[in-house]
Tab-separated table of C-alpha atoms in Angstrom:
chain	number	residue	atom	x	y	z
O	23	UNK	CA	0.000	0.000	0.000
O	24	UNK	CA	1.537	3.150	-1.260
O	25	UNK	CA	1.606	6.380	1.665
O	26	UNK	CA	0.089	9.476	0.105
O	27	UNK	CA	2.207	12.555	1.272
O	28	UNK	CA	-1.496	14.429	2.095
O	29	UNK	CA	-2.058	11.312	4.669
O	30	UNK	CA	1.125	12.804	6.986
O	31	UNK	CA	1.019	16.509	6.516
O	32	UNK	CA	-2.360	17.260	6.506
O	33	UNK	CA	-4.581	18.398	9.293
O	34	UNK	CA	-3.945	15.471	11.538
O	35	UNK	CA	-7.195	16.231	13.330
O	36	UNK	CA	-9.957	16.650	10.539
O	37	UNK	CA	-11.222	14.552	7.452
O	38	UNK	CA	-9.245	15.071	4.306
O	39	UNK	CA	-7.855	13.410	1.314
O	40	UNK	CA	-5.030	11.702	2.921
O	41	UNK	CA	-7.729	9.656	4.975
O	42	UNK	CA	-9.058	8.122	1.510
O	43	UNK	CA	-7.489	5.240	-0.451
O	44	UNK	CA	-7.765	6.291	-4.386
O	45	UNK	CA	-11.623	5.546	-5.429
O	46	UNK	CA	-12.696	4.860	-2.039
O	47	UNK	CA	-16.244	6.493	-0.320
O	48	UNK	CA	-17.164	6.184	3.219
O	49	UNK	CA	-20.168	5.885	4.558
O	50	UNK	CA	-20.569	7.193	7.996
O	51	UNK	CA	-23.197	7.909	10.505
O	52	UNK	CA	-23.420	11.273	12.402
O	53	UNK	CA	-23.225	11.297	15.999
O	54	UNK	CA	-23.315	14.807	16.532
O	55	UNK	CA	-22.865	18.325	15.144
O	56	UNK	CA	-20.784	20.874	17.589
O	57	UNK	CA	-22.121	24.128	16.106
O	58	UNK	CA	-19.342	26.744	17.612
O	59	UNK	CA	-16.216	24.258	18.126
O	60	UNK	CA	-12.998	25.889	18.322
O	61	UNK	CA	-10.585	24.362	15.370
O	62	UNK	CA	-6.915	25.459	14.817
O	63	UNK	CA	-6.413	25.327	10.847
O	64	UNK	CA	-3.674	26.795	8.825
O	65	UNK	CA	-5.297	29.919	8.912
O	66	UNK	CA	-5.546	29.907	12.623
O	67	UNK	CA	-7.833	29.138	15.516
O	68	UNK	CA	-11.990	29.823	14.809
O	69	UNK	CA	-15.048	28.539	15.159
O	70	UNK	CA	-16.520	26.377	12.921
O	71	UNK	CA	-19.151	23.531	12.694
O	72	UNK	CA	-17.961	19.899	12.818
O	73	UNK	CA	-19.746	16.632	11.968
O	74	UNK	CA	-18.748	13.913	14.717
O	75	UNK	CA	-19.166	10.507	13.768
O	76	UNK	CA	-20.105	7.216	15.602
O	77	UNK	CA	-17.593	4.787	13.861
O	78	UNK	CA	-14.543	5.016	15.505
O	79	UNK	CA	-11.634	5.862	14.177
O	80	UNK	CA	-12.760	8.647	11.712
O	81	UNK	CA	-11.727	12.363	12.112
O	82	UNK	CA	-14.305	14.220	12.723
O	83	UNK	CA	-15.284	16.979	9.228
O	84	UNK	CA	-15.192	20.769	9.023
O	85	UNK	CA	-18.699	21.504	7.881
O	86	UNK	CA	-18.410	24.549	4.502
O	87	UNK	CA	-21.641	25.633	2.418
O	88	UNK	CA	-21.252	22.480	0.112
O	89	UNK	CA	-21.156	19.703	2.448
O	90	UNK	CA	-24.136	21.376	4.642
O	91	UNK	CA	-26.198	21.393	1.556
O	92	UNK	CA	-25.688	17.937	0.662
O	93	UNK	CA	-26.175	16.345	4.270
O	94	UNK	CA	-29.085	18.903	4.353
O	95	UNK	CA	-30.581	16.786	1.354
O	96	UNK	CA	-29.786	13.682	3.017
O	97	UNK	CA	-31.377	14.595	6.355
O	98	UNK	CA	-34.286	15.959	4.877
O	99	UNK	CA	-33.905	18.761	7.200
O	100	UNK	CA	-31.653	22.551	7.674
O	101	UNK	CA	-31.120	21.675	11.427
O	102	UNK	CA	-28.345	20.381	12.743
O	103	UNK	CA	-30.216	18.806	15.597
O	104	UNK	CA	-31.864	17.118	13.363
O	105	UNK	CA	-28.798	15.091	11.680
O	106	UNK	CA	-27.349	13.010	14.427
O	107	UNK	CA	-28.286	9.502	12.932
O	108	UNK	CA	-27.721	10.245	9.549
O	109	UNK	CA	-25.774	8.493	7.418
O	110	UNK	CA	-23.726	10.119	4.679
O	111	UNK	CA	-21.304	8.848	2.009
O	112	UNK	CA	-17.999	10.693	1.481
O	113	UNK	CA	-16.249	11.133	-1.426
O	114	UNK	CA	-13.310	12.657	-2.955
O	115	UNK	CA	-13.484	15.670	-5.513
O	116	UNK	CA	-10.879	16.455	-7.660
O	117	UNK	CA	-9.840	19.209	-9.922
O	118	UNK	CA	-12.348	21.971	-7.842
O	119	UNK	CA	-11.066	25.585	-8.031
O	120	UNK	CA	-10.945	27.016	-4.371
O	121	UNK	CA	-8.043	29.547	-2.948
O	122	UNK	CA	-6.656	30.314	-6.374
O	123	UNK	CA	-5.720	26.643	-6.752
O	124	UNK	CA	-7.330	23.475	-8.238
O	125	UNK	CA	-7.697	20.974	-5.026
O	126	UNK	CA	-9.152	17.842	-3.718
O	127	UNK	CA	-12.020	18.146	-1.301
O	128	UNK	CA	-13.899	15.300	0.620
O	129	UNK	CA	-17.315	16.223	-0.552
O	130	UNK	CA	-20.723	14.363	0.661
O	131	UNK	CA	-22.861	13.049	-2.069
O	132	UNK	CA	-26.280	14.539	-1.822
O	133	UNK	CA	-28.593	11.336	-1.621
O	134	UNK	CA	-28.830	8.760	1.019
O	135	UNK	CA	-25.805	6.440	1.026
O	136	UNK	CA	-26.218	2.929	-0.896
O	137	UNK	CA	-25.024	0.507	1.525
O	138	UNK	CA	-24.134	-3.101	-0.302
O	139	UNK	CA	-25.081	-5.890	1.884
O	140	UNK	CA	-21.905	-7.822	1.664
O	141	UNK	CA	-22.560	-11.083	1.574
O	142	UNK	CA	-20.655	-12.782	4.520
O	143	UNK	CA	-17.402	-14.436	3.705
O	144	UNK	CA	-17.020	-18.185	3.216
O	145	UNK	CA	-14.400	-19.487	5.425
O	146	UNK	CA	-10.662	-20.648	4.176
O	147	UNK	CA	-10.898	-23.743	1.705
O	148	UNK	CA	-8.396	-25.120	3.871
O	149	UNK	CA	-8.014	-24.451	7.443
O	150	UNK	CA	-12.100	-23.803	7.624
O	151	UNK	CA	-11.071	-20.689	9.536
O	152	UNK	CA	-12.093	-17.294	9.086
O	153	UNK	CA	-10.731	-14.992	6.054
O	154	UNK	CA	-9.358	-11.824	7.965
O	155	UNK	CA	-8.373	-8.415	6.743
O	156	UNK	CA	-4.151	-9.301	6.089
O	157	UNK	CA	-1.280	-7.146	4.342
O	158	UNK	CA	-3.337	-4.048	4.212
O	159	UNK	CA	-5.929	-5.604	1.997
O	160	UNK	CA	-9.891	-6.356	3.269
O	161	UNK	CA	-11.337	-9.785	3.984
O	162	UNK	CA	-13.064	-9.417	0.905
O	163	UNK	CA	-9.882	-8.493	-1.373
O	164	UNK	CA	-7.817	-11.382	0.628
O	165	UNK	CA	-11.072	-13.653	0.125
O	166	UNK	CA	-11.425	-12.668	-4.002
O	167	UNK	CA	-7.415	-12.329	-4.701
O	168	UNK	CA	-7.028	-16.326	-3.463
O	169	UNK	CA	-10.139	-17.495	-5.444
O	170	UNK	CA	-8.446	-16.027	-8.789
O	171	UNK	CA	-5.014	-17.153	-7.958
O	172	UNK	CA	-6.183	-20.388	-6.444
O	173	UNK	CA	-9.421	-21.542	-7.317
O	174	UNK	CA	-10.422	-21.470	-3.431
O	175	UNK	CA	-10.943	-18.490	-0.959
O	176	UNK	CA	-8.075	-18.731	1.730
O	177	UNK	CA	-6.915	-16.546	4.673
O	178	UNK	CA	-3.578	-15.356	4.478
O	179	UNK	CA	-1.492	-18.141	6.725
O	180	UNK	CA	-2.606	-20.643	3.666
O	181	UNK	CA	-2.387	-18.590	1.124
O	182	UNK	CA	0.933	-18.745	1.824
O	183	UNK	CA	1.476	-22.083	2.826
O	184	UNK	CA	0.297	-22.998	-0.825
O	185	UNK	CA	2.894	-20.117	-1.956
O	186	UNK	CA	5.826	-22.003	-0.453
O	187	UNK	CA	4.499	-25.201	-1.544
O	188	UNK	CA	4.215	-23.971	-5.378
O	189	UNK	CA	7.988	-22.742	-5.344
O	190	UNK	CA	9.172	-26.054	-3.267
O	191	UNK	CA	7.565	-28.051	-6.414
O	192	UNK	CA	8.656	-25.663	-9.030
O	193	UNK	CA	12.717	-25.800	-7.548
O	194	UNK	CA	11.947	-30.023	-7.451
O	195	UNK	CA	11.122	-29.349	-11.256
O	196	UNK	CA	13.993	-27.666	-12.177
O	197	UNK	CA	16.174	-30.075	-9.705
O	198	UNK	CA	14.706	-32.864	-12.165
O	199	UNK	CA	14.665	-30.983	-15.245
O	200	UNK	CA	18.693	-30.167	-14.892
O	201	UNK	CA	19.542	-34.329	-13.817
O	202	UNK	CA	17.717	-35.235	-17.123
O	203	UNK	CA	19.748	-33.084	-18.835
O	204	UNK	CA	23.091	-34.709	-17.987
Protein backbone atom coordinates (compact mmCIF):
# COMPACT_ATOMS: atom_id res chain seq x y z
CA UNK A 1 0.00 0.00 0.00
CA UNK A 2 1.54 3.15 -1.26
CA UNK A 3 1.61 6.38 1.67
CA UNK A 4 0.09 9.48 0.11
CA UNK A 5 2.21 12.56 1.27
CA UNK A 6 -1.50 14.43 2.10
CA UNK A 7 -2.06 11.31 4.67
CA UNK A 8 1.12 12.80 6.99
CA UNK A 9 1.02 16.51 6.52
CA UNK A 10 -2.36 17.26 6.51
CA UNK A 11 -4.58 18.40 9.29
CA UNK A 12 -3.94 15.47 11.54
CA UNK A 13 -7.19 16.23 13.33
CA UNK A 14 -9.96 16.65 10.54
CA UNK A 15 -11.22 14.55 7.45
CA UNK A 16 -9.24 15.07 4.31
CA UNK A 17 -7.85 13.41 1.31
CA UNK A 18 -5.03 11.70 2.92
CA UNK A 19 -7.73 9.66 4.97
CA UNK A 20 -9.06 8.12 1.51
CA UNK A 21 -7.49 5.24 -0.45
CA UNK A 22 -7.76 6.29 -4.39
CA UNK A 23 -11.62 5.55 -5.43
CA UNK A 24 -12.70 4.86 -2.04
CA UNK A 25 -16.24 6.49 -0.32
CA UNK A 26 -17.16 6.18 3.22
CA UNK A 27 -20.17 5.89 4.56
CA UNK A 28 -20.57 7.19 8.00
CA UNK A 29 -23.20 7.91 10.50
CA UNK A 30 -23.42 11.27 12.40
CA UNK A 31 -23.23 11.30 16.00
CA UNK A 32 -23.31 14.81 16.53
CA UNK A 33 -22.87 18.32 15.14
CA UNK A 34 -20.78 20.87 17.59
CA UNK A 35 -22.12 24.13 16.11
CA UNK A 36 -19.34 26.74 17.61
CA UNK A 37 -16.22 24.26 18.13
CA UNK A 38 -13.00 25.89 18.32
CA UNK A 39 -10.58 24.36 15.37
CA UNK A 40 -6.91 25.46 14.82
CA UNK A 41 -6.41 25.33 10.85
CA UNK A 42 -3.67 26.80 8.83
CA UNK A 43 -5.30 29.92 8.91
CA UNK A 44 -5.55 29.91 12.62
CA UNK A 45 -7.83 29.14 15.52
CA UNK A 46 -11.99 29.82 14.81
CA UNK A 47 -15.05 28.54 15.16
CA UNK A 48 -16.52 26.38 12.92
CA UNK A 49 -19.15 23.53 12.69
CA UNK A 50 -17.96 19.90 12.82
CA UNK A 51 -19.75 16.63 11.97
CA UNK A 52 -18.75 13.91 14.72
CA UNK A 53 -19.17 10.51 13.77
CA UNK A 54 -20.11 7.22 15.60
CA UNK A 55 -17.59 4.79 13.86
CA UNK A 56 -14.54 5.02 15.51
CA UNK A 57 -11.63 5.86 14.18
CA UNK A 58 -12.76 8.65 11.71
CA UNK A 59 -11.73 12.36 12.11
CA UNK A 60 -14.31 14.22 12.72
CA UNK A 61 -15.28 16.98 9.23
CA UNK A 62 -15.19 20.77 9.02
CA UNK A 63 -18.70 21.50 7.88
CA UNK A 64 -18.41 24.55 4.50
CA UNK A 65 -21.64 25.63 2.42
CA UNK A 66 -21.25 22.48 0.11
CA UNK A 67 -21.16 19.70 2.45
CA UNK A 68 -24.14 21.38 4.64
CA UNK A 69 -26.20 21.39 1.56
CA UNK A 70 -25.69 17.94 0.66
CA UNK A 71 -26.17 16.35 4.27
CA UNK A 72 -29.08 18.90 4.35
CA UNK A 73 -30.58 16.79 1.35
CA UNK A 74 -29.79 13.68 3.02
CA UNK A 75 -31.38 14.60 6.36
CA UNK A 76 -34.29 15.96 4.88
CA UNK A 77 -33.90 18.76 7.20
CA UNK A 78 -31.65 22.55 7.67
CA UNK A 79 -31.12 21.68 11.43
CA UNK A 80 -28.35 20.38 12.74
CA UNK A 81 -30.22 18.81 15.60
CA UNK A 82 -31.86 17.12 13.36
CA UNK A 83 -28.80 15.09 11.68
CA UNK A 84 -27.35 13.01 14.43
CA UNK A 85 -28.29 9.50 12.93
CA UNK A 86 -27.72 10.25 9.55
CA UNK A 87 -25.77 8.49 7.42
CA UNK A 88 -23.73 10.12 4.68
CA UNK A 89 -21.30 8.85 2.01
CA UNK A 90 -18.00 10.69 1.48
CA UNK A 91 -16.25 11.13 -1.43
CA UNK A 92 -13.31 12.66 -2.95
CA UNK A 93 -13.48 15.67 -5.51
CA UNK A 94 -10.88 16.46 -7.66
CA UNK A 95 -9.84 19.21 -9.92
CA UNK A 96 -12.35 21.97 -7.84
CA UNK A 97 -11.07 25.59 -8.03
CA UNK A 98 -10.94 27.02 -4.37
CA UNK A 99 -8.04 29.55 -2.95
CA UNK A 100 -6.66 30.31 -6.37
CA UNK A 101 -5.72 26.64 -6.75
CA UNK A 102 -7.33 23.48 -8.24
CA UNK A 103 -7.70 20.97 -5.03
CA UNK A 104 -9.15 17.84 -3.72
CA UNK A 105 -12.02 18.15 -1.30
CA UNK A 106 -13.90 15.30 0.62
CA UNK A 107 -17.32 16.22 -0.55
CA UNK A 108 -20.72 14.36 0.66
CA UNK A 109 -22.86 13.05 -2.07
CA UNK A 110 -26.28 14.54 -1.82
CA UNK A 111 -28.59 11.34 -1.62
CA UNK A 112 -28.83 8.76 1.02
CA UNK A 113 -25.80 6.44 1.03
CA UNK A 114 -26.22 2.93 -0.90
CA UNK A 115 -25.02 0.51 1.53
CA UNK A 116 -24.13 -3.10 -0.30
CA UNK A 117 -25.08 -5.89 1.88
CA UNK A 118 -21.91 -7.82 1.66
CA UNK A 119 -22.56 -11.08 1.57
CA UNK A 120 -20.66 -12.78 4.52
CA UNK A 121 -17.40 -14.44 3.70
CA UNK A 122 -17.02 -18.18 3.22
CA UNK A 123 -14.40 -19.49 5.42
CA UNK A 124 -10.66 -20.65 4.18
CA UNK A 125 -10.90 -23.74 1.70
CA UNK A 126 -8.40 -25.12 3.87
CA UNK A 127 -8.01 -24.45 7.44
CA UNK A 128 -12.10 -23.80 7.62
CA UNK A 129 -11.07 -20.69 9.54
CA UNK A 130 -12.09 -17.29 9.09
CA UNK A 131 -10.73 -14.99 6.05
CA UNK A 132 -9.36 -11.82 7.96
CA UNK A 133 -8.37 -8.42 6.74
CA UNK A 134 -4.15 -9.30 6.09
CA UNK A 135 -1.28 -7.15 4.34
CA UNK A 136 -3.34 -4.05 4.21
CA UNK A 137 -5.93 -5.60 2.00
CA UNK A 138 -9.89 -6.36 3.27
CA UNK A 139 -11.34 -9.78 3.98
CA UNK A 140 -13.06 -9.42 0.91
CA UNK A 141 -9.88 -8.49 -1.37
CA UNK A 142 -7.82 -11.38 0.63
CA UNK A 143 -11.07 -13.65 0.13
CA UNK A 144 -11.42 -12.67 -4.00
CA UNK A 145 -7.42 -12.33 -4.70
CA UNK A 146 -7.03 -16.33 -3.46
CA UNK A 147 -10.14 -17.49 -5.44
CA UNK A 148 -8.45 -16.03 -8.79
CA UNK A 149 -5.01 -17.15 -7.96
CA UNK A 150 -6.18 -20.39 -6.44
CA UNK A 151 -9.42 -21.54 -7.32
CA UNK A 152 -10.42 -21.47 -3.43
CA UNK A 153 -10.94 -18.49 -0.96
CA UNK A 154 -8.07 -18.73 1.73
CA UNK A 155 -6.92 -16.55 4.67
CA UNK A 156 -3.58 -15.36 4.48
CA UNK A 157 -1.49 -18.14 6.72
CA UNK A 158 -2.61 -20.64 3.67
CA UNK A 159 -2.39 -18.59 1.12
CA UNK A 160 0.93 -18.74 1.82
CA UNK A 161 1.48 -22.08 2.83
CA UNK A 162 0.30 -23.00 -0.83
CA UNK A 163 2.89 -20.12 -1.96
CA UNK A 164 5.83 -22.00 -0.45
CA UNK A 165 4.50 -25.20 -1.54
CA UNK A 166 4.22 -23.97 -5.38
CA UNK A 167 7.99 -22.74 -5.34
CA UNK A 168 9.17 -26.05 -3.27
CA UNK A 169 7.56 -28.05 -6.41
CA UNK A 170 8.66 -25.66 -9.03
CA UNK A 171 12.72 -25.80 -7.55
CA UNK A 172 11.95 -30.02 -7.45
CA UNK A 173 11.12 -29.35 -11.26
CA UNK A 174 13.99 -27.67 -12.18
CA UNK A 175 16.17 -30.08 -9.70
CA UNK A 176 14.71 -32.86 -12.16
CA UNK A 177 14.67 -30.98 -15.24
CA UNK A 178 18.69 -30.17 -14.89
CA UNK A 179 19.54 -34.33 -13.82
CA UNK A 180 17.72 -35.24 -17.12
CA UNK A 181 19.75 -33.08 -18.83
CA UNK A 182 23.09 -34.71 -17.99
Amino acid sequence: MKTHWKKKVSDPNFIGEGDFQEGEEKVLTIERVRIDETVTTAEGKSKKQVVHWREPDNKPMILNVARSKNIEKVAGSGYFEDWPGVQVQLYIEHGIKAFGEVVSAVRVRPYKPRVHKAEPLPPCADCGGTIAPAMEKTAEWMAAYTTKKYGKPLCADCAVKRKTAEAEQRKGENVASSDSDE
